[in-house]
Short mmCIF file of C-alpha atoms in Angstrom, two decimals:
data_model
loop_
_atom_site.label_atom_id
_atom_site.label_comp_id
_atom_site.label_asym_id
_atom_site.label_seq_id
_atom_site.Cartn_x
_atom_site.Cartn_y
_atom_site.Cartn_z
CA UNK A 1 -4.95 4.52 -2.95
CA UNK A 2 -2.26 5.20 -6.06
CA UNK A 3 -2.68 2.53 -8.09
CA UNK A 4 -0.01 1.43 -11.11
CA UNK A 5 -1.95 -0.55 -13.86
CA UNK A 6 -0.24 -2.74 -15.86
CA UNK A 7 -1.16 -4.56 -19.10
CA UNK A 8 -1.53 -6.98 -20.46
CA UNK A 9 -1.48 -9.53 -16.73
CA UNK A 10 -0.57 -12.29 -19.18
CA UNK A 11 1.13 -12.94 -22.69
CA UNK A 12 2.22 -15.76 -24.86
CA UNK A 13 4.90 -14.98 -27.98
CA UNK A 14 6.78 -16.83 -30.00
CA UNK A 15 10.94 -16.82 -30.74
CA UNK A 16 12.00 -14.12 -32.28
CA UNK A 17 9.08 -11.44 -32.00
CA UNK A 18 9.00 -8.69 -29.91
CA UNK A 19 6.43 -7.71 -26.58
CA UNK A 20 5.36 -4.45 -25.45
CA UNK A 21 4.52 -4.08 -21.21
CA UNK A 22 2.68 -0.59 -20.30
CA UNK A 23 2.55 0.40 -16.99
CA UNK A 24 0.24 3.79 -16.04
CA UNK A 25 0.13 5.61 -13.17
CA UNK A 26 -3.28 6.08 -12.03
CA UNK A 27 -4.10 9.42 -10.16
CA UNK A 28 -0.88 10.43 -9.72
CA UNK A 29 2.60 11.63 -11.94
CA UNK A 30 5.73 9.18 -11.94
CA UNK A 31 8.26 10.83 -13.12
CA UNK A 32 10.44 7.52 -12.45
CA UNK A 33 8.89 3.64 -12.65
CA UNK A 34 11.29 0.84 -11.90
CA UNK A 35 11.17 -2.55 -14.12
CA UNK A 36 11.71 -5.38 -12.32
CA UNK A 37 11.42 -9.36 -13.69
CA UNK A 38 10.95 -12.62 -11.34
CA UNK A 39 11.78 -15.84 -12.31
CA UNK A 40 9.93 -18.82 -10.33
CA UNK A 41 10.31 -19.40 -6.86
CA UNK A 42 13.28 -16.35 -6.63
CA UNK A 43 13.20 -13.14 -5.91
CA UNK A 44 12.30 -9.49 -7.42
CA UNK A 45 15.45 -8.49 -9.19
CA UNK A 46 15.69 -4.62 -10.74
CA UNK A 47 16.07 -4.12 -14.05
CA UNK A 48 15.96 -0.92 -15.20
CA UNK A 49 14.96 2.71 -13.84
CA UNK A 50 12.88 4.39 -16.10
CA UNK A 51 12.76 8.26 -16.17
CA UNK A 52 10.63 10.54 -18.01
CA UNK A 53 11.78 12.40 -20.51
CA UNK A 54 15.08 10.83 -20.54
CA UNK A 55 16.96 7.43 -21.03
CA UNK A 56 16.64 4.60 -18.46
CA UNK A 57 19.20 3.71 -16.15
CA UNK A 58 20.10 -0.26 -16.45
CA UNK A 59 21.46 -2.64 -13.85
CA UNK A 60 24.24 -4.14 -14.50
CA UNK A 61 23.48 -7.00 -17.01
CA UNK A 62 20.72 -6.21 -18.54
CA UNK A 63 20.99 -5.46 -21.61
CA UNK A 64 19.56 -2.31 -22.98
CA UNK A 65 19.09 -2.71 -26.51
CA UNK A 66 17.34 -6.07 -25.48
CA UNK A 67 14.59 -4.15 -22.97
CA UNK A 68 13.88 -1.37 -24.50
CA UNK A 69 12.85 1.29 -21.95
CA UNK A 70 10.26 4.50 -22.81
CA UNK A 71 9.02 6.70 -20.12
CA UNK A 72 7.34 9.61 -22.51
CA UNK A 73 4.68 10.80 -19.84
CA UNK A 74 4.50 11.48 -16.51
CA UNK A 75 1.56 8.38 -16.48
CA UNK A 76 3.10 5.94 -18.89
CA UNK A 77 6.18 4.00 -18.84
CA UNK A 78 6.72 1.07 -21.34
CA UNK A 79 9.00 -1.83 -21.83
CA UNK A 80 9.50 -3.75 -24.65
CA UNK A 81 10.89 -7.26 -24.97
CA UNK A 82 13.00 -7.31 -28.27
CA UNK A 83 13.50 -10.57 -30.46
CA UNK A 84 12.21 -12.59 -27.40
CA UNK A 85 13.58 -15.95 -26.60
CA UNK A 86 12.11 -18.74 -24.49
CA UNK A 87 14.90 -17.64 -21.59
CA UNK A 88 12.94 -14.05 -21.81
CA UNK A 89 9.74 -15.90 -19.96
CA UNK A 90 9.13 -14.29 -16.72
CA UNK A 91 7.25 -12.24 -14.84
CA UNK A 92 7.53 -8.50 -14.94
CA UNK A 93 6.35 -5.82 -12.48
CA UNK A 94 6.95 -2.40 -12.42
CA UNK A 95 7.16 -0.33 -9.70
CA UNK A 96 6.07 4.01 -8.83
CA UNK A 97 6.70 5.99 -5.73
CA UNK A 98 3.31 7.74 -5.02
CA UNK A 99 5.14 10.38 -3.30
CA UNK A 100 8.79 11.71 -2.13
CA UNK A 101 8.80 9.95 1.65
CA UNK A 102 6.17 7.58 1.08
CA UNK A 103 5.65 3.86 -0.31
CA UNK A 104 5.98 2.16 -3.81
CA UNK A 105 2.79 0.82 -5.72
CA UNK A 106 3.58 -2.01 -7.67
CA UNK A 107 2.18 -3.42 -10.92
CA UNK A 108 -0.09 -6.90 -10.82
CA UNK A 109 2.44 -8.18 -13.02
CA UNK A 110 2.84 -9.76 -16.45
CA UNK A 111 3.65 -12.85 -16.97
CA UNK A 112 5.73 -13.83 -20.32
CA UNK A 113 5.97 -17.06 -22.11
CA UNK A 114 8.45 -16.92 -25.22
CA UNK A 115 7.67 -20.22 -27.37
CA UNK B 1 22.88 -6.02 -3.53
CA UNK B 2 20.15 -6.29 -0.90
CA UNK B 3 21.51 -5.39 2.44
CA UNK B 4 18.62 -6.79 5.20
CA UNK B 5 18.58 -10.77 6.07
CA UNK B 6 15.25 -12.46 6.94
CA UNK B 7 14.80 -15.69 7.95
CA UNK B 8 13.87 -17.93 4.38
CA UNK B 9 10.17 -19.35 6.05
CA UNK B 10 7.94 -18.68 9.07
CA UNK B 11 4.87 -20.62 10.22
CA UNK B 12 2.04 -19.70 12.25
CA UNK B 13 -1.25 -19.70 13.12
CA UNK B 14 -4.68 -18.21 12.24
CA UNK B 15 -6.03 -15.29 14.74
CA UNK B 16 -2.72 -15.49 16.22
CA UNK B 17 0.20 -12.26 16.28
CA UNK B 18 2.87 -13.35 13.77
CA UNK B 19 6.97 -11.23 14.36
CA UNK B 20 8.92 -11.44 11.04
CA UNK B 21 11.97 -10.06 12.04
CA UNK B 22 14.78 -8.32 9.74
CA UNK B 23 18.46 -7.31 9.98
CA UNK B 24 19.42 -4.11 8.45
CA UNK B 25 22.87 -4.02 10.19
CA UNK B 26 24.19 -1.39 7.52
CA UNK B 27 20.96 1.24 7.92
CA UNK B 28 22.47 4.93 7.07
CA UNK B 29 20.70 8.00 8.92
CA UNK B 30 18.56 8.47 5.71
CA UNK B 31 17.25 4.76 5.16
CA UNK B 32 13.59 4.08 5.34
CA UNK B 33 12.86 0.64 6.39
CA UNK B 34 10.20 -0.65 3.78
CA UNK B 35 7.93 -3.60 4.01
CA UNK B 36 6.04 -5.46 0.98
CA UNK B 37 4.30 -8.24 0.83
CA UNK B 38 3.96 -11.02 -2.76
CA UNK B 39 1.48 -13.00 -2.79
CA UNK B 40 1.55 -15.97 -6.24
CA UNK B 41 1.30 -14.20 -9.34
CA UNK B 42 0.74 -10.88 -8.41
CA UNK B 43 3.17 -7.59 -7.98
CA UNK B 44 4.36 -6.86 -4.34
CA UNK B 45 2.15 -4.75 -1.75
CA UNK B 46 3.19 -2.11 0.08
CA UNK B 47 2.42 -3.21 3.98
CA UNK B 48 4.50 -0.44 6.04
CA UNK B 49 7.09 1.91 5.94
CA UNK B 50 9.06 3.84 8.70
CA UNK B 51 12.06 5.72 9.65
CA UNK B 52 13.13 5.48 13.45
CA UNK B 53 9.51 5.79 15.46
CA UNK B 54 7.21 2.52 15.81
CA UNK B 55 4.45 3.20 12.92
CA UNK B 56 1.06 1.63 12.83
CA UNK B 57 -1.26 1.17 10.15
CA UNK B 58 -4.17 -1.13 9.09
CA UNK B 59 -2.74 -4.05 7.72
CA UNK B 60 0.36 -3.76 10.53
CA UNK B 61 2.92 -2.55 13.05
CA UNK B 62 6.57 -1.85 12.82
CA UNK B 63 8.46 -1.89 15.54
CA UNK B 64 12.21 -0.63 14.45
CA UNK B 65 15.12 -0.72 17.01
CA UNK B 66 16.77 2.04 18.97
CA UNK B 67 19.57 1.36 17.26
CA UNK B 68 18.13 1.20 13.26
CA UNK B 69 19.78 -2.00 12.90
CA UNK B 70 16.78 -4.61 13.16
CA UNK B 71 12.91 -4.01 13.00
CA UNK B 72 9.70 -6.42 13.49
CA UNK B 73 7.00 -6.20 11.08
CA UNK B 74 4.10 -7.42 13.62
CA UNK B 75 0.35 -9.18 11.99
CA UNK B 76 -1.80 -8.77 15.16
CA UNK B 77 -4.34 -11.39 14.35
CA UNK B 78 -3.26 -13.36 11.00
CA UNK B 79 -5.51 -14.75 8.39
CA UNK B 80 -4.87 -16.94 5.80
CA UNK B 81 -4.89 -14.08 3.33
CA UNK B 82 -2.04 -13.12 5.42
CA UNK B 83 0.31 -15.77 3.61
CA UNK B 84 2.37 -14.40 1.37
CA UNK B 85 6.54 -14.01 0.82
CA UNK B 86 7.39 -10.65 3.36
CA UNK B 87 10.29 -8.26 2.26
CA UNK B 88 12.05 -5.77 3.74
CA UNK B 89 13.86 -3.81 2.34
CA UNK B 90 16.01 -0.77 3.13
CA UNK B 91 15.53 2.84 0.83
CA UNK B 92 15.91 5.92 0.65
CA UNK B 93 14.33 8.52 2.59
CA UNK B 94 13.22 10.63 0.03
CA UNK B 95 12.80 10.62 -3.67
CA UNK B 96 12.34 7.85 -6.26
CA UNK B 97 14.62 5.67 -4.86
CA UNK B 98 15.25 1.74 -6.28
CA UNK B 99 14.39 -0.58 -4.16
CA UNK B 100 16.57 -3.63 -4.16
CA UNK B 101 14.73 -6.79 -3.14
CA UNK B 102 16.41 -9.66 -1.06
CA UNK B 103 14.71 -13.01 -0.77
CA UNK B 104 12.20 -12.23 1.82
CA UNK B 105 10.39 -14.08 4.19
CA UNK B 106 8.04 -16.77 3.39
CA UNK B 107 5.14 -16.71 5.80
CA UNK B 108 2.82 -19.56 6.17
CA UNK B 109 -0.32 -19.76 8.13
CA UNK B 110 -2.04 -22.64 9.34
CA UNK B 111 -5.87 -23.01 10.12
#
């Protein structure tokens, strides 16, 4: 099936510095991929929608300038964790809709240690 | 906000049918009812999806209400790969459509 691959599964920064998340679409065009970020033992909780070609669309809270959201294909949607701080550790998944009435593909995930 | 209510745990046993049932009291005509699956450390996976007719697939059944306002995500025979945190989740017929996440169902299965 449609497969979203997401890199890298597993990353380690220190204060201050800034991490980049790619997610692809594999075999199929998302013109909108959804960013989402877990903390332990809670829920998936929706941070941005990205859309190609244009700017992303933020829940409330999250700040923008902070995740910094590009979608410039129709395969490739990043996100980018600016000055990171240890409170920044998470995991992130992002998220595609293979097609208009079916079901999302999800990311495997990357999980983020700030030291 | 998420709008469907699960029950926080389940338990059950291997080779055995498991029900995970979920309210979605405030369904509109043009929700899908989605389920996904978590297991640790990995991204969510799509187990069903379906709009107002029973659906069947591989991995499960869905059995939605007459009324839209509960469904029944059924594992015929579970396996221990079958543990995992359940979610359902309400969305949007059509389109790329968020998908807001409550806190699922945590399903555990004994040997």
């Amino acid at each position: 099936g449609a497969v979203v691959s997401q890199h890298p599964s597993r990353v380690i920064c220190k204060s201050g510095t800034s991490v980049k998340i790619e997610c692809r679409s594999l075999d199929f065009q998302a013109t909108t991929m959804f960013w989402y970020r877990q903390f332990p033992k809670q829920s998936l909780m929706l941070m941005a929608t990205s859309n190609e070609g244009s700017k992303a669309t933020y829940e409330q809270g999250v700040e923008k300038d902070k995740f910094l959201i590009n979608h410039a294909s129709l395969t490739l949607s990043t996100l980018t964790v600016t000055s990171a701080h240890p409170e920044d550790s998470s995991f992130y998944i992002c998220s595609a809709r293979v097609s208009p009435f079916g079901g999302y593909t999800f990311g495997s995930g990357t999980r983020l240690t700030v030291v | 906000d998420a709008k469907t209510t699960q029950p926080n745990s389940m338990e059950s046993n291997e080779e055995e049918p498991v029900h995970l049932p979920c309210n979605h009291s405030t369904i509109s005509g043009t929700d899908y009812i989605h389920w996904y699956r978590q297991l640790p450390s990995q991204g969510p996976e799509y187990v069903i999806h379906g709009l107002t007719s029973n659906v069947n697939n591989r991995m499960a059944s869905l059995a939605i209400a007459e009324d839209r306002k509960s469904s029944t995500l059924i594992l015929h025979r579970a396996t221990l790969r079958d543990a995992a945190v359940y979610y359902c989740i309400q969305g949007a017929l059509q389109g790329a459509q968020k998908l807001v996440f409550g806190q699922g169902t945590r399903l555990t299965i004994n040997p």
